[in-house]
Amino acid sequence: MRGPSRQAVDRVTLGALGLVLVPAGALVVGTEPSLAGRLPSWWPDGLPGSVLVSPEGLTDLRGAAWWAPRSSRSARS
């Protein structure tokens, strides 16, 4: 079991990381149009209504051995 000082260090570290990552993410979201021209040519367009994974691709992923098993509740229905 870890002592209270180690827990305090962990919490301060996580808080500091959050204080760095949240503004960085806001900056990326806020400047997205200016970054669009710098993306690689193979990068997919983020068109409205587009999805990250197609239904067929999702079915393929779920069939993979490493995919998390379904919960017992969803397996019954």
PDB file of C-alpha atoms in Angstrom:
ATOM      1  CA  MET A   1       0.000   0.000   0.000  1.00  0.00           C
ATOM      2  CA  ARG A   2       1.318   3.422  -0.898  1.00  0.00           C
ATOM      3  CA  GLY A   3       1.709   6.143   1.660  1.00  0.00           C
ATOM      4  CA  PRO A   4      -0.135   9.468   1.643  1.00  0.00           C
ATOM      5  CA  SER A   5       2.926  11.326   0.307  1.00  0.00           C
ATOM      6  CA  ARG A   6       3.064   9.085  -2.776  1.00  0.00           C
ATOM      7  CA  GLN A   7      -0.649   9.592  -3.383  1.00  0.00           C
ATOM      8  CA  ALA A   8      -0.172  13.358  -3.156  1.00  0.00           C
ATOM      9  CA  VAL A   9       2.645  13.231  -5.705  1.00  0.00           C
ATOM     10  CA  ASP A  10       0.486  11.145  -8.049  1.00  0.00           C
ATOM     11  CA  ARG A  11      -2.416  13.581  -7.772  1.00  0.00           C
ATOM     12  CA  VAL A  12      -0.232  16.636  -8.306  1.00  0.00           C
ATOM     13  CA  THR A  13       1.363  14.981 -11.340  1.00  0.00           C
ATOM     14  CA  LEU A  14      -2.017  14.120 -12.852  1.00  0.00           C
ATOM     15  CA  GLY A  15      -3.307  17.626 -12.152  1.00  0.00           C
ATOM     16  CA  ALA A  16      -0.286  19.222 -13.800  1.00  0.00           C
ATOM     17  CA  LEU A  17      -0.656  16.950 -16.806  1.00  0.00           C
ATOM     18  CA  GLY A  18      -4.305  17.958 -17.095  1.00  0.00           C
ATOM     19  CA  LEU A  19      -3.396  21.636 -16.880  1.00  0.00           C
ATOM     20  CA  VAL A  20      -1.073  21.142 -19.855  1.00  0.00           C
ATOM     21  CA  LEU A  21      -3.214  18.844 -22.012  1.00  0.00           C
ATOM     22  CA  VAL A  22      -6.559  20.661 -21.710  1.00  0.00           C
ATOM     23  CA  PRO A  23      -5.275  24.009 -23.049  1.00  0.00           C
ATOM     24  CA  ALA A  24      -3.249  22.178 -25.720  1.00  0.00           C
ATOM     25  CA  GLY A  25      -6.388  20.383 -26.882  1.00  0.00           C
ATOM     26  CA  ALA A  26      -8.350  23.631 -26.860  1.00  0.00           C
ATOM     27  CA  LEU A  27      -5.630  25.222 -28.973  1.00  0.00           C
ATOM     28  CA  VAL A  28      -5.774  22.415 -31.522  1.00  0.00           C
ATOM     29  CA  VAL A  29      -9.570  22.576 -31.700  1.00  0.00           C
ATOM     30  CA  GLY A  30      -9.537  26.363 -31.946  1.00  0.00           C
ATOM     31  CA  THR A  31      -6.996  26.441 -34.766  1.00  0.00           C
ATOM     32  CA  GLU A  32      -8.298  23.435 -36.695  1.00  0.00           C
ATOM     33  CA  PRO A  33      -8.991  25.286 -39.991  1.00  0.00           C
ATOM     34  CA  SER A  34      -5.429  26.607 -40.090  1.00  0.00           C
ATOM     35  CA  LEU A  35      -4.052  23.076 -39.554  1.00  0.00           C
ATOM     36  CA  ALA A  36      -6.177  21.456 -42.286  1.00  0.00           C
ATOM     37  CA  GLY A  37      -3.776  22.501 -45.045  1.00  0.00           C
ATOM     38  CA  ARG A  38      -0.828  20.920 -43.226  1.00  0.00           C
ATOM     39  CA  LEU A  39      -2.341  17.423 -42.901  1.00  0.00           C
ATOM     40  CA  PRO A  40      -0.914  14.573 -45.010  1.00  0.00           C
ATOM     41  CA  SER A  41      -2.674  13.830 -48.304  1.00  0.00           C
ATOM     42  CA  TRP A  42      -3.800  10.399 -47.064  1.00  0.00           C
ATOM     43  CA  TRP A  43      -5.535  11.902 -43.998  1.00  0.00           C
ATOM     44  CA  PRO A  44      -9.325  11.390 -44.241  1.00  0.00           C
ATOM     45  CA  ASP A  45     -11.562  14.432 -44.639  1.00  0.00           C
ATOM     46  CA  GLY A  46     -13.615  15.242 -41.568  1.00  0.00           C
ATOM     47  CA  LEU A  47     -16.758  15.961 -43.529  1.00  0.00           C
ATOM     48  CA  PRO A  48     -20.004  16.516 -41.607  1.00  0.00           C
ATOM     49  CA  GLY A  49     -21.907  13.262 -41.280  1.00  0.00           C
ATOM     50  CA  SER A  50     -18.823  11.110 -41.862  1.00  0.00           C
ATOM     51  CA  VAL A  51     -17.935   8.360 -39.406  1.00  0.00           C
ATOM     52  CA  LEU A  52     -14.584   7.169 -38.126  1.00  0.00           C
ATOM     53  CA  VAL A  53     -15.335   3.468 -38.652  1.00  0.00           C
ATOM     54  CA  SER A  54     -17.905   2.147 -41.127  1.00  0.00           C
ATOM     55  CA  PRO A  55     -20.455  -0.433 -39.903  1.00  0.00           C
ATOM     56  CA  GLU A  56     -18.605  -3.103 -41.899  1.00  0.00           C
ATOM     57  CA  GLY A  57     -15.285  -2.055 -40.367  1.00  0.00           C
ATOM     58  CA  LEU A  58     -16.813  -2.167 -36.891  1.00  0.00           C
ATOM     59  CA  THR A  59     -18.094  -5.698 -37.517  1.00  0.00           C
ATOM     60  CA  ASP A  60     -14.593  -6.722 -38.618  1.00  0.00           C
ATOM     61  CA  LEU A  61     -13.096  -5.195 -35.459  1.00  0.00           C
ATOM     62  CA  ARG A  62     -15.577  -6.982 -33.215  1.00  0.00           C
ATOM     63  CA  GLY A  63     -14.643 -10.270 -34.856  1.00  0.00           C
ATOM     64  CA  ALA A  64     -10.972  -9.825 -33.915  1.00  0.00           C
ATOM     65  CA  ALA A  65      -9.614 -11.970 -31.095  1.00  0.00           C
ATOM     66  CA  TRP A  66      -8.374  -8.961 -29.113  1.00  0.00           C
ATOM     67  CA  TRP A  67     -11.785  -7.215 -29.053  1.00  0.00           C
ATOM     68  CA  ALA A  68     -13.281  -6.953 -25.550  1.00  0.00           C
ATOM     69  CA  PRO A  69     -15.948  -9.583 -24.894  1.00  0.00           C
ATOM     70  CA  ARG A  70     -19.546  -8.497 -24.589  1.00  0.00           C
ATOM     71  CA  SER A  71     -21.054  -8.005 -21.175  1.00  0.00           C
ATOM     72  CA  SER A  72     -23.271 -10.799 -19.894  1.00  0.00           C
ATOM     73  CA  ARG A  73     -26.350  -8.572 -20.178  1.00  0.00           C
ATOM     74  CA  SER A  74     -25.850  -7.834 -23.905  1.00  0.00           C
ATOM     75  CA  ALA A  75     -25.019 -11.499 -24.606  1.00  0.00           C
ATOM     76  CA  ARG A  76     -28.436 -12.561 -23.261  1.00  0.00           C
ATOM     77  CA  SER A  77     -30.467 -10.237 -25.453  1.00  0.00           C
TER      78      SER A  77
END
